[in-house]
Amino acid sequence: MATTERNSRVYSTALALLYVAFALFGTSIWWTSKQFNSYSRAKFVDLIEGTADAPFVFRRLVPDILHIFRSVFPESWRETVLNTLPELNEFSQAALLTDTSYGVELGVFAFLSFLSFLLFLYSLRKLLLLNFITSKITADLTPCFISLFLPIFYLEGSHFPYDLPALGLFTAALATLQAGQYILYTFFFALAVWNKETALLLGVVAFTHLYDKQKATKTTFFLILQLAIFLLIRDIISFLWRAPSQSHLGMETHLEENLFHIWRGDYLLQIGTLLAVSIASLLLFSNWRLKPVFLRRAFIISPLIALLYLYGGVWGEIRVFYEAFPIVALLIFQSACLIGGIPCEAKTQDQRSFFSFSIKRCSYSYTILLIALPLFLIVSASWLWLVFASRFHQPSLREYRALNNRGSIGQRWNASRHLKIHEAGVTVEVSPPVNGRFLEVTVDNNDIYTFSFFSKGGFLKRITLKPTGRPVTGMELRRMRLPKKARDIPLTKIIIEAKGDGKMSIGHLRILPKLPS
């Protein structure tokens, strides 16, 4: 008996060390895969001080913890820590911090990120044990294996302090909900809502899980309680932290841009993405009736997140799917076990399903239909939207040669010869075609400008020019390197779009072969 208990303690300790190692590894990949603190509207210091733009300023869990920590942490201790650990200064510089005194807060945030990743691993293990009958070693090692796929989410876009907490808290809430630990679930739900507003999707999962397991009155009360917690937390945050930039109070809309990418983007990349999504879908929906009821019902949030991503997300930044990741990963896990010959069976099954097939019995026509139908719907929607947009939001035209005058630096945005940019944008016709490596423009400094470049073969690439934050009076001269795909290629058209305070203009625009000395 004593030997068995000792072996059990040794195994538990080894498992804990393994999870700590994977959490450290996963967190370090998150830090190094893309520059943290790179988005001008949501800088790390601005988030802590509440001066970032909406909606980022309203995602407050980590910034509030760091804000409180900074308020109570003595300055003498801060100096001692920074002098004792010079690595924090290097860490601050790598994270693009302009104020290195926030290096201590950056270190605390790194530790919170590690805890969030560790919470994800343990919660995913608990969720797996609640849904599947499999060997102990499989259940213990699978979270580590699944976490190796998370770097796919790091490939595109900036990283924000609320990303890893969203992953950990959402997974923990799912596990405690299914386990019937409703007080603990409510705690994780409140933290997740404090962290990011998309945590309200947990209420959808709670409804799908409880509607036929409890009396209607109990389920209704539980859902109303969650809604009340959500409204209370979000209202308090909105009252205490008001966005300083009044031009970004509402939700960003990227629907037209995302559909444009689907319709006219990089076709090789799209084919690769479609192939990966198709393989994942086959694994996801294979033997659907034999998969756990809780996970199948919870999967309903995936299309909801996809619609939110299409409407308000930025194309390629799939980190918005963190909330759906544990659900999709475990549904695919069962199919992967079947292929690999690993014993794994759902604890709760429901044969009432209108959609079920087996990979081993799936016909070619069924597979083609599964891939082609969503592709057809997406492409059709993209085409219809672009036709609608081109008919009712036709951008004005301007010749490239008329924008070459550089005499606008320092002038007011509404000077008579400036090109005013309205919501529909402006199309600059480049005739004869011009090629170069750099874009030079004079712009109103407090707005966001997007330049889409075209050649005779069609759309090439897009770049975004964001405010520098420098105190500049009047129009400012900006230079940017063209995207690799648009360099040294004769450009025939440039579409300019702008977002901001409504007072948006361009003084001049030139494509240069090299930067002036």
Short mmCIF file of C-alpha atoms in Angstrom, two decimals:
data_model
loop_
_atom_site.label_atom_id
_atom_site.label_comp_id
_atom_site.label_asym_id
_atom_site.label_seq_id
_atom_site.Cartn_x
_atom_site.Cartn_y
_atom_site.Cartn_z
CA MET A 1 0.00 0.00 0.00
CA ALA A 2 2.78 2.42 0.97
CA THR A 3 4.66 1.61 -2.23
CA THR A 4 1.53 2.26 -4.32
CA GLU A 5 0.94 5.62 -2.64
CA ARG A 6 4.59 6.57 -3.09
CA ASN A 7 4.47 5.64 -6.78
CA SER A 8 1.28 7.65 -7.16
CA ARG A 9 2.92 10.71 -5.59
CA VAL A 10 5.99 10.32 -7.82
CA TYR A 11 3.76 10.03 -10.90
CA SER A 12 1.72 13.10 -9.91
CA THR A 13 4.90 15.10 -9.30
CA ALA A 14 6.35 14.03 -12.65
CA LEU A 15 3.11 14.96 -14.41
CA ALA A 16 3.07 18.38 -12.71
CA LEU A 17 6.68 19.00 -13.79
CA LEU A 18 5.80 17.94 -17.33
CA TYR A 19 2.86 20.37 -17.46
CA VAL A 20 5.04 23.15 -16.04
CA ALA A 21 7.66 22.46 -18.73
CA PHE A 22 5.05 22.54 -21.50
CA ALA A 23 3.50 25.70 -20.05
CA LEU A 24 6.92 27.38 -20.03
CA PHE A 25 7.58 26.19 -23.57
CA GLY A 26 4.17 27.29 -24.86
CA THR A 27 4.39 30.68 -23.18
CA SER A 28 7.91 31.30 -24.52
CA ILE A 29 6.74 30.46 -28.06
CA TRP A 30 3.88 32.93 -27.59
CA TRP A 31 6.34 35.65 -26.58
CA THR A 32 8.89 35.02 -29.34
CA SER A 33 6.69 34.07 -32.31
CA LYS A 34 5.52 37.64 -32.94
CA GLN A 35 6.43 41.03 -31.55
CA PHE A 36 4.37 41.69 -28.47
CA ASN A 37 3.16 45.25 -27.89
CA SER A 38 3.34 46.08 -31.61
CA TYR A 39 -0.16 47.50 -32.10
CA SER A 40 -0.21 51.28 -31.68
CA ARG A 41 -3.82 51.40 -30.45
CA ALA A 42 -3.24 48.87 -27.66
CA LYS A 43 0.22 49.38 -26.23
CA PHE A 44 1.07 47.51 -23.04
CA VAL A 45 1.54 50.67 -20.97
CA ASP A 46 -1.63 52.25 -22.41
CA LEU A 47 -3.64 49.17 -21.46
CA ILE A 48 -2.40 49.32 -17.88
CA GLU A 49 -3.10 53.04 -17.58
CA GLY A 50 -6.45 52.82 -19.37
CA THR A 51 -5.46 55.12 -22.25
CA ALA A 52 -5.67 52.53 -25.06
CA ASP A 53 -8.42 52.63 -27.68
CA ALA A 54 -11.66 50.67 -27.50
CA PRO A 55 -12.39 47.80 -27.53
CA PHE A 56 -8.94 46.88 -26.18
CA VAL A 57 -9.15 49.21 -23.18
CA PHE A 58 -12.27 47.35 -21.98
CA ARG A 59 -10.52 43.96 -21.71
CA ARG A 60 -9.35 44.64 -18.21
CA LEU A 61 -8.49 41.51 -16.20
CA VAL A 62 -4.72 41.49 -16.71
CA PRO A 63 -4.34 45.30 -17.07
CA ASP A 64 -6.27 45.83 -13.82
CA ILE A 65 -4.13 43.30 -11.95
CA LEU A 66 -1.01 45.05 -13.21
CA HIS A 67 -2.49 48.49 -12.50
CA ILE A 68 -3.18 47.53 -8.88
CA PHE A 69 0.25 45.90 -8.59
CA ARG A 70 1.94 49.07 -9.86
CA SER A 71 -0.03 51.17 -7.37
CA VAL A 72 0.98 49.14 -4.31
CA PHE A 73 4.50 48.09 -5.30
CA PRO A 74 6.97 50.48 -3.62
CA GLU A 75 9.27 52.46 -5.93
CA SER A 76 12.29 51.54 -3.83
CA TRP A 77 11.54 47.87 -4.39
CA ARG A 78 11.08 48.52 -8.10
CA GLU A 79 14.55 50.04 -8.37
CA THR A 80 16.01 47.15 -6.41
CA VAL A 81 14.34 44.57 -8.67
CA LEU A 82 15.42 46.34 -11.88
CA ASN A 83 18.99 46.65 -10.62
CA THR A 84 19.08 43.06 -9.42
CA LEU A 85 17.52 41.66 -12.58
CA PRO A 86 18.94 43.58 -15.57
CA GLU A 87 17.28 40.94 -17.76
CA LEU A 88 14.00 42.78 -17.16
CA ASN A 89 15.40 45.82 -18.98
CA GLU A 90 16.37 43.64 -21.94
CA PHE A 91 12.94 42.01 -21.77
CA SER A 92 11.32 45.46 -21.81
CA GLN A 93 13.30 46.54 -24.85
CA ALA A 94 12.42 43.31 -26.68
CA ALA A 95 8.75 43.98 -25.87
CA LEU A 96 9.05 47.49 -27.36
CA LEU A 97 8.39 49.25 -24.05
CA THR A 98 9.24 52.95 -24.25
CA ASP A 99 9.11 53.22 -20.45
CA THR A 100 11.39 50.55 -18.98
CA SER A 101 10.07 51.26 -15.47
CA TYR A 102 7.19 48.97 -16.49
CA GLY A 103 9.66 46.09 -16.74
CA VAL A 104 8.51 44.72 -13.38
CA GLU A 105 4.89 44.71 -14.57
CA LEU A 106 6.03 43.00 -17.76
CA GLY A 107 7.65 40.27 -15.67
CA VAL A 108 4.46 39.85 -13.64
CA PHE A 109 2.47 39.62 -16.87
CA ALA A 110 4.83 36.93 -18.19
CA PHE A 111 4.15 34.94 -15.00
CA LEU A 112 0.38 35.42 -15.40
CA SER A 113 0.67 34.18 -19.00
CA PHE A 114 2.48 31.08 -17.75
CA LEU A 115 -0.27 30.44 -15.15
CA SER A 116 -2.93 30.84 -17.85
CA PHE A 117 -1.21 28.24 -20.03
CA LEU A 118 -0.86 25.89 -17.05
CA LEU A 119 -4.55 26.36 -16.24
CA PHE A 120 -5.36 25.46 -19.84
CA LEU A 121 -3.40 22.19 -19.66
CA TYR A 122 -4.98 21.02 -16.41
CA SER A 123 -8.48 22.11 -17.45
CA LEU A 124 -8.15 20.35 -20.81
CA ARG A 125 -7.12 17.15 -18.99
CA LYS A 126 -10.16 17.44 -16.72
CA LEU A 127 -12.43 18.05 -19.72
CA LEU A 128 -10.98 15.01 -21.47
CA LEU A 129 -11.52 12.76 -18.43
CA LEU A 130 -15.13 13.98 -18.13
CA ASN A 131 -15.91 13.08 -21.74
CA PHE A 132 -13.82 10.04 -22.67
CA ILE A 133 -13.01 6.57 -21.42
CA THR A 134 -9.33 6.06 -22.20
CA SER A 135 -6.09 5.07 -20.50
CA LYS A 136 -4.62 7.26 -17.79
CA ILE A 137 -1.41 7.86 -19.72
CA THR A 138 -3.38 8.95 -22.80
CA ALA A 139 -5.48 11.36 -20.77
CA ASP A 140 -2.40 12.81 -19.06
CA LEU A 141 -0.25 13.28 -22.17
CA THR A 142 -2.93 14.43 -24.64
CA PRO A 143 -3.12 18.05 -23.32
CA CYS A 144 0.62 18.41 -23.92
CA PHE A 145 0.28 17.06 -27.44
CA ILE A 146 -2.70 19.30 -28.22
CA SER A 147 -0.84 22.37 -26.92
CA LEU A 148 1.78 21.83 -29.64
CA PHE A 149 -0.82 22.99 -32.18
CA LEU A 150 -1.37 26.34 -30.46
CA PRO A 151 1.52 28.12 -32.28
CA ILE A 152 -0.69 28.01 -35.38
CA PHE A 153 -2.68 30.78 -33.67
CA TYR A 154 0.47 32.86 -33.19
CA LEU A 155 1.43 33.17 -36.86
CA GLU A 156 -0.50 36.32 -37.75
CA GLY A 157 -1.33 39.53 -35.95
CA SER A 158 -0.32 41.17 -32.70
CA HIS A 159 -0.55 39.44 -29.33
CA PHE A 160 -2.51 41.02 -26.51
CA PRO A 161 -2.46 40.52 -22.71
CA TYR A 162 -5.92 38.95 -22.75
CA ASP A 163 -5.11 36.16 -25.26
CA LEU A 164 -3.72 33.37 -23.06
CA PRO A 165 -6.04 34.17 -20.11
CA ALA A 166 -8.98 33.80 -22.53
CA LEU A 167 -7.74 30.33 -23.48
CA GLY A 168 -7.15 29.19 -19.90
CA LEU A 169 -10.26 30.67 -18.27
CA PHE A 170 -12.64 29.53 -21.02
CA THR A 171 -11.32 25.95 -20.83
CA ALA A 172 -11.55 25.97 -17.03
CA ALA A 173 -15.13 27.24 -17.20
CA LEU A 174 -16.09 24.47 -19.65
CA ALA A 175 -14.60 21.79 -17.38
CA THR A 176 -16.26 23.06 -14.19
CA LEU A 177 -19.60 23.50 -16.00
CA GLN A 178 -19.66 19.89 -17.14
CA ALA A 179 -18.47 18.68 -13.74
CA GLY A 180 -21.44 20.41 -12.10
CA GLN A 181 -19.19 22.69 -10.03
CA TYR A 182 -21.44 25.69 -10.63
CA ILE A 183 -19.96 27.99 -7.98
CA LEU A 184 -16.46 27.46 -9.37
CA TYR A 185 -17.84 27.81 -12.91
CA THR A 186 -19.42 31.16 -11.99
CA PHE A 187 -16.05 32.31 -10.64
CA PHE A 188 -14.25 31.39 -13.86
CA PHE A 189 -17.11 32.90 -15.91
CA ALA A 190 -16.77 36.24 -14.07
CA LEU A 191 -12.99 36.28 -14.59
CA ALA A 192 -13.40 35.38 -18.26
CA VAL A 193 -15.94 38.18 -18.77
CA TRP A 194 -13.63 40.61 -16.97
CA ASN A 195 -10.92 39.48 -19.37
CA LYS A 196 -12.89 39.65 -22.64
CA GLU A 197 -16.51 40.17 -23.63
CA THR A 198 -16.64 37.06 -25.86
CA ALA A 199 -16.82 34.96 -22.67
CA LEU A 200 -20.57 35.52 -22.88
CA LEU A 201 -20.50 32.52 -25.26
CA LEU A 202 -20.15 30.37 -22.13
CA GLY A 203 -23.81 31.15 -21.50
CA VAL A 204 -24.65 29.52 -24.84
CA VAL A 205 -22.71 26.40 -23.82
CA ALA A 206 -24.43 26.39 -20.42
CA PHE A 207 -27.85 26.50 -22.09
CA THR A 208 -27.07 23.63 -24.49
CA HIS A 209 -25.75 21.57 -21.58
CA LEU A 210 -28.51 22.22 -19.03
CA TYR A 211 -31.74 22.75 -20.94
CA ASP A 212 -32.74 19.06 -20.78
CA LYS A 213 -30.95 18.17 -17.52
CA GLN A 214 -32.58 20.56 -15.06
CA LYS A 215 -35.94 22.13 -14.52
CA ALA A 216 -36.61 25.11 -16.76
CA THR A 217 -36.78 27.45 -13.77
CA LYS A 218 -33.30 26.45 -12.54
CA THR A 219 -31.77 26.74 -16.01
CA THR A 220 -33.42 30.11 -16.59
CA PHE A 221 -32.22 31.43 -13.23
CA PHE A 222 -28.67 30.25 -13.95
CA LEU A 223 -28.65 31.93 -17.36
CA ILE A 224 -30.09 35.18 -15.95
CA LEU A 225 -27.42 35.12 -13.25
CA GLN A 226 -24.69 34.86 -15.88
CA LEU A 227 -26.23 37.66 -17.92
CA ALA A 228 -26.43 39.86 -14.81
CA ILE A 229 -22.76 39.17 -14.01
CA PHE A 230 -21.81 40.00 -17.58
CA LEU A 231 -23.74 43.29 -17.64
CA LEU A 232 -22.49 44.33 -14.19
CA ILE A 233 -18.82 43.70 -15.00
CA ARG A 234 -18.95 45.25 -18.47
CA ASP A 235 -20.87 48.31 -17.22
CA ILE A 236 -18.37 48.90 -14.40
CA ILE A 237 -15.48 48.57 -16.85
CA SER A 238 -17.16 50.94 -19.34
CA PHE A 239 -17.73 53.49 -16.57
CA LEU A 240 -14.23 53.35 -15.09
CA TRP A 241 -12.23 53.09 -18.30
CA ARG A 242 -13.52 55.33 -21.05
CA ALA A 243 -11.77 55.13 -24.40
CA PRO A 244 -9.85 58.35 -25.03
CA SER A 245 -10.20 58.09 -28.80
CA GLN A 246 -13.80 58.90 -29.63
CA SER A 247 -13.31 57.65 -33.19
CA HIS A 248 -12.89 54.05 -32.02
CA LEU A 249 -15.72 53.62 -29.54
CA GLY A 250 -17.66 51.13 -31.66
CA MET A 251 -16.82 47.65 -32.82
CA GLU A 252 -14.46 47.55 -35.77
CA THR A 253 -15.97 46.26 -39.00
CA HIS A 254 -13.76 44.30 -41.42
CA LEU A 255 -16.45 42.36 -43.30
CA GLU A 256 -15.84 43.90 -46.72
CA GLU A 257 -12.07 43.62 -46.33
CA ASN A 258 -12.29 39.96 -45.24
CA LEU A 259 -14.59 39.03 -48.11
CA PHE A 260 -12.23 40.85 -50.46
CA HIS A 261 -9.38 38.66 -49.16
CA ILE A 262 -11.45 35.52 -49.72
CA TRP A 263 -12.34 36.56 -53.25
CA ARG A 264 -9.08 38.15 -54.42
CA GLY A 265 -6.42 37.00 -51.93
CA ASP A 266 -3.42 34.70 -52.29
CA TYR A 267 -4.90 31.65 -54.00
CA LEU A 268 -2.10 29.26 -53.01
CA LEU A 269 -2.52 30.26 -49.38
CA GLN A 270 -6.28 29.86 -49.67
CA ILE A 271 -5.94 26.40 -51.20
CA GLY A 272 -3.59 25.35 -48.38
CA THR A 273 -5.95 26.77 -45.77
CA LEU A 274 -8.94 25.07 -47.36
CA LEU A 275 -7.08 21.74 -47.43
CA ALA A 276 -6.14 22.04 -43.74
CA VAL A 277 -9.70 23.03 -42.76
CA SER A 278 -11.11 20.15 -44.83
CA ILE A 279 -8.89 17.56 -43.14
CA ALA A 280 -9.77 18.98 -39.72
CA SER A 281 -13.48 18.90 -40.64
CA LEU A 282 -13.30 15.25 -41.68
CA LEU A 283 -11.71 14.37 -38.34
CA LEU A 284 -14.13 16.62 -36.47
CA PHE A 285 -17.38 15.26 -37.90
CA SER A 286 -16.37 11.64 -38.36
CA ASN A 287 -18.58 9.32 -36.24
CA TRP A 288 -20.40 12.36 -34.93
CA ARG A 289 -23.05 10.30 -33.14
CA LEU A 290 -20.40 8.49 -31.13
CA LYS A 291 -18.82 11.66 -29.77
CA PRO A 292 -19.53 13.16 -26.33
CA VAL A 293 -22.82 15.04 -26.10
CA PHE A 294 -21.36 17.92 -24.11
CA LEU A 295 -18.67 18.66 -26.69
CA ARG A 296 -21.07 18.26 -29.61
CA ARG A 297 -23.46 20.75 -28.10
CA ALA A 298 -20.68 23.14 -27.08
CA PHE A 299 -19.41 23.11 -30.67
CA ILE A 300 -22.28 25.48 -31.53
CA ILE A 301 -20.11 28.42 -30.45
CA SER A 302 -17.63 27.69 -33.29
CA PRO A 303 -19.85 28.99 -36.13
CA LEU A 304 -20.84 31.92 -33.91
CA ILE A 305 -17.17 32.84 -33.44
CA ALA A 306 -16.60 32.37 -37.18
CA LEU A 307 -19.35 34.89 -37.96
CA LEU A 308 -17.91 37.37 -35.45
CA TYR A 309 -14.47 36.83 -36.98
CA LEU A 310 -15.76 37.43 -40.51
CA TYR A 311 -17.53 40.62 -39.44
CA GLY A 312 -15.15 42.19 -36.93
CA GLY A 313 -11.89 40.22 -37.10
CA VAL A 314 -8.80 40.86 -39.18
CA TRP A 315 -8.19 38.29 -41.91
CA GLY A 316 -5.52 35.78 -40.88
CA GLU A 317 -5.67 36.53 -37.13
CA ILE A 318 -7.21 33.21 -36.08
CA ARG A 319 -6.30 33.77 -32.42
CA VAL A 320 -9.95 34.84 -32.00
CA PHE A 321 -10.81 31.13 -32.06
CA TYR A 322 -9.08 30.45 -28.71
CA GLU A 323 -12.46 29.88 -27.06
CA ALA A 324 -13.42 27.16 -29.53
CA PHE A 325 -10.00 25.48 -29.56
CA PRO A 326 -10.44 23.07 -26.60
CA ILE A 327 -13.83 21.91 -27.92
CA VAL A 328 -12.64 21.31 -31.48
CA ALA A 329 -9.36 19.75 -30.31
CA LEU A 330 -11.10 17.12 -28.16
CA LEU A 331 -13.65 16.29 -30.86
CA ILE A 332 -10.77 15.70 -33.29
CA PHE A 333 -8.88 13.78 -30.58
CA GLN A 334 -11.40 10.94 -30.62
CA SER A 335 -11.10 10.50 -34.39
CA ALA A 336 -7.30 10.62 -34.15
CA CYS A 337 -7.41 7.86 -31.52
CA LEU A 338 -9.55 5.74 -33.83
CA ILE A 339 -7.05 6.14 -36.66
CA GLY A 340 -4.09 5.46 -34.35
CA GLY A 341 -5.69 2.42 -32.74
CA ILE A 342 -5.74 4.03 -29.28
CA PRO A 343 -8.69 2.92 -27.09
CA CYS A 344 -11.00 5.87 -26.61
CA GLU A 345 -14.76 5.97 -26.16
CA ALA A 346 -17.18 8.75 -25.31
CA LYS A 347 -18.75 8.49 -21.84
CA THR A 348 -22.05 10.01 -22.99
CA GLN A 349 -23.47 9.44 -26.46
CA ASP A 350 -26.66 10.50 -28.17
CA GLN A 351 -27.63 8.65 -31.32
CA ARG A 352 -30.12 11.37 -32.29
CA SER A 353 -28.11 13.14 -34.93
CA PHE A 354 -28.92 14.34 -38.44
CA PHE A 355 -25.26 14.48 -39.48
CA SER A 356 -22.94 11.54 -38.99
CA PHE A 357 -20.42 9.65 -41.09
CA SER A 358 -17.31 7.55 -40.66
CA ILE A 359 -13.96 8.35 -42.25
CA LYS A 360 -13.55 4.69 -43.18
CA ARG A 361 -16.99 4.55 -44.82
CA CYS A 362 -17.11 8.09 -46.22
CA SER A 363 -17.70 8.17 -50.00
CA TYR A 364 -15.81 10.51 -52.31
CA SER A 365 -18.99 12.35 -53.23
CA TYR A 366 -19.79 13.01 -49.54
CA THR A 367 -16.25 14.34 -48.98
CA ILE A 368 -16.46 16.60 -52.03
CA LEU A 369 -19.84 17.90 -50.87
CA LEU A 370 -18.47 18.60 -47.38
CA ILE A 371 -15.62 20.66 -48.86
CA ALA A 372 -17.43 22.29 -51.77
CA LEU A 373 -20.62 23.45 -50.05
CA PRO A 374 -19.05 25.83 -47.49
CA LEU A 375 -16.57 27.03 -50.12
CA PHE A 376 -19.44 27.77 -52.52
CA LEU A 377 -21.38 29.68 -49.86
CA ILE A 378 -18.35 31.76 -48.83
CA VAL A 379 -17.31 32.60 -52.40
CA SER A 380 -20.90 33.41 -53.36
CA ALA A 381 -21.32 35.71 -50.37
CA SER A 382 -18.00 37.39 -51.19
CA TRP A 383 -19.01 37.95 -54.80
CA LEU A 384 -22.45 39.30 -53.90
CA TRP A 385 -20.98 41.65 -51.30
CA LEU A 386 -18.35 42.97 -53.72
CA VAL A 387 -21.00 43.53 -56.39
CA PHE A 388 -23.16 45.34 -53.84
CA ALA A 389 -20.22 47.38 -52.57
CA SER A 390 -19.06 48.33 -56.05
CA ARG A 391 -22.57 49.43 -57.01
CA PHE A 392 -23.48 51.49 -53.98
CA HIS A 393 -20.06 52.48 -52.62
CA GLN A 394 -18.09 53.27 -55.77
CA PRO A 395 -14.87 55.05 -54.73
CA SER A 396 -13.91 58.29 -56.44
CA LEU A 397 -11.10 58.29 -59.02
CA ARG A 398 -7.89 60.30 -59.07
CA GLU A 399 -4.88 60.22 -61.37
CA TYR A 400 -1.54 59.28 -59.86
CA ARG A 401 0.28 62.19 -61.52
CA ALA A 402 -2.05 64.65 -59.80
CA LEU A 403 -0.80 63.48 -56.38
CA ASN A 404 2.94 63.98 -56.87
CA ASN A 405 3.18 67.51 -55.40
CA ARG A 406 5.09 67.41 -52.08
CA GLY A 407 4.18 70.92 -50.96
CA SER A 408 1.64 69.85 -48.34
CA ILE A 409 3.86 69.05 -45.31
CA GLY A 410 2.65 70.95 -42.25
CA GLN A 411 -0.55 72.20 -43.87
CA ARG A 412 -4.03 71.66 -42.47
CA TRP A 413 -5.85 68.48 -43.46
CA ASN A 414 -8.53 70.36 -45.42
CA ALA A 415 -6.22 72.46 -47.59
CA SER A 416 -7.74 73.03 -51.02
CA ARG A 417 -5.40 70.80 -53.03
CA HIS A 418 -5.47 67.84 -50.60
CA LEU A 419 -7.25 64.64 -51.56
CA LYS A 420 -10.13 64.14 -49.11
CA ILE A 421 -10.75 60.49 -48.22
CA HIS A 422 -14.37 59.57 -47.56
CA GLU A 423 -15.84 56.27 -46.33
CA ALA A 424 -16.00 54.78 -49.83
CA GLY A 425 -12.29 55.38 -50.39
CA VAL A 426 -10.37 56.61 -53.41
CA THR A 427 -9.04 54.73 -56.43
CA VAL A 428 -5.80 56.16 -57.82
CA GLU A 429 -5.30 55.23 -61.46
CA VAL A 430 -1.57 54.85 -62.25
CA SER A 431 -1.07 55.52 -65.96
CA PRO A 432 1.50 54.80 -67.21
CA PRO A 433 2.25 52.09 -64.64
CA VAL A 434 4.88 52.92 -61.98
CA ASN A 435 7.15 50.52 -60.13
CA GLY A 436 9.30 51.04 -57.04
CA ARG A 437 10.15 49.81 -53.56
CA PHE A 438 8.85 52.55 -51.24
CA LEU A 439 5.62 54.44 -50.65
CA GLU A 440 5.86 58.13 -49.74
CA VAL A 441 2.75 59.99 -48.61
CA THR A 442 1.69 63.04 -46.66
CA VAL A 443 -1.24 62.22 -44.38
CA ASP A 444 -3.25 63.58 -41.48
CA ASN A 445 -1.42 61.93 -38.58
CA ASN A 446 -4.32 60.82 -36.35
CA ASP A 447 -6.05 58.50 -38.84
CA ILE A 448 -5.51 54.97 -40.18
CA TYR A 449 -4.89 54.59 -43.93
CA THR A 450 -4.95 51.38 -45.95
CA PHE A 451 -3.28 51.15 -49.37
CA SER A 452 -4.17 48.24 -51.69
CA PHE A 453 -1.85 47.76 -54.65
CA PHE A 454 -2.84 46.31 -58.03
CA SER A 455 -0.99 45.34 -61.19
CA LYS A 456 -2.39 44.25 -64.54
CA GLY A 457 -2.74 40.76 -63.05
CA GLY A 458 -4.97 42.00 -60.23
CA PHE A 459 -4.63 42.52 -56.50
CA LEU A 460 -1.08 42.22 -55.08
CA LYS A 461 -0.95 43.22 -51.42
CA ARG A 462 -2.21 45.67 -48.84
CA ILE A 463 -0.42 47.75 -46.20
CA THR A 464 -1.82 49.84 -43.35
CA LEU A 465 -0.40 53.14 -42.18
CA LYS A 466 -1.19 53.79 -38.52
CA PRO A 467 -0.80 56.95 -36.42
CA THR A 468 2.70 57.46 -35.03
CA GLY A 469 1.51 59.17 -31.87
CA ARG A 470 4.00 62.00 -32.37
CA PRO A 471 2.74 65.53 -31.61
CA VAL A 472 2.66 66.81 -35.19
CA THR A 473 0.85 69.92 -36.35
CA GLY A 474 -0.69 69.56 -39.80
CA MET A 475 0.11 66.96 -42.43
CA GLU A 476 3.03 64.58 -41.76
CA LEU A 477 5.43 63.00 -44.24
CA ARG A 478 5.50 59.18 -43.98
CA ARG A 479 7.55 56.59 -45.87
CA MET A 480 7.02 52.83 -45.86
CA ARG A 481 8.60 49.90 -47.67
CA LEU A 482 6.19 48.30 -50.11
CA PRO A 483 5.17 44.67 -49.44
CA LYS A 484 7.53 42.20 -51.08
CA LYS A 485 4.83 41.09 -53.51
CA ALA A 486 4.34 44.68 -54.76
CA ARG A 487 7.98 45.71 -55.10
CA ASP A 488 9.50 46.37 -58.54
CA ILE A 489 6.19 45.43 -60.19
CA PRO A 490 4.44 47.96 -62.46
CA LEU A 491 1.49 49.21 -60.41
CA THR A 492 -1.65 50.16 -62.32
CA LYS A 493 -3.98 51.05 -59.48
CA ILE A 494 -3.90 51.96 -55.78
CA ILE A 495 -7.04 51.92 -53.62
CA ILE A 496 -6.86 54.15 -50.54
CA GLU A 497 -9.20 53.62 -47.59
CA ALA A 498 -9.20 55.49 -44.29
CA LYS A 499 -10.70 55.24 -40.81
CA GLY A 500 -10.66 57.93 -38.17
CA ASP A 501 -12.38 61.09 -37.10
CA GLY A 502 -13.93 61.83 -40.51
CA LYS A 503 -11.32 64.52 -41.29
CA MET A 504 -9.07 62.38 -43.48
CA SER A 505 -6.93 63.47 -46.40
CA ILE A 506 -3.73 62.83 -48.35
CA GLY A 507 -1.47 65.64 -49.46
CA HIS A 508 0.68 63.72 -51.92
CA LEU A 509 1.55 60.16 -52.90
CA ARG A 510 4.60 58.81 -54.69
CA ILE A 511 6.12 55.40 -55.43
CA LEU A 512 9.92 55.62 -55.11
CA PRO A 513 12.66 53.23 -56.32
CA LYS A 514 14.77 54.22 -53.28
CA LEU A 515 14.57 56.53 -50.29
CA PRO A 516 15.84 60.10 -50.77
CA SER A 517 19.19 60.74 -49.12
#
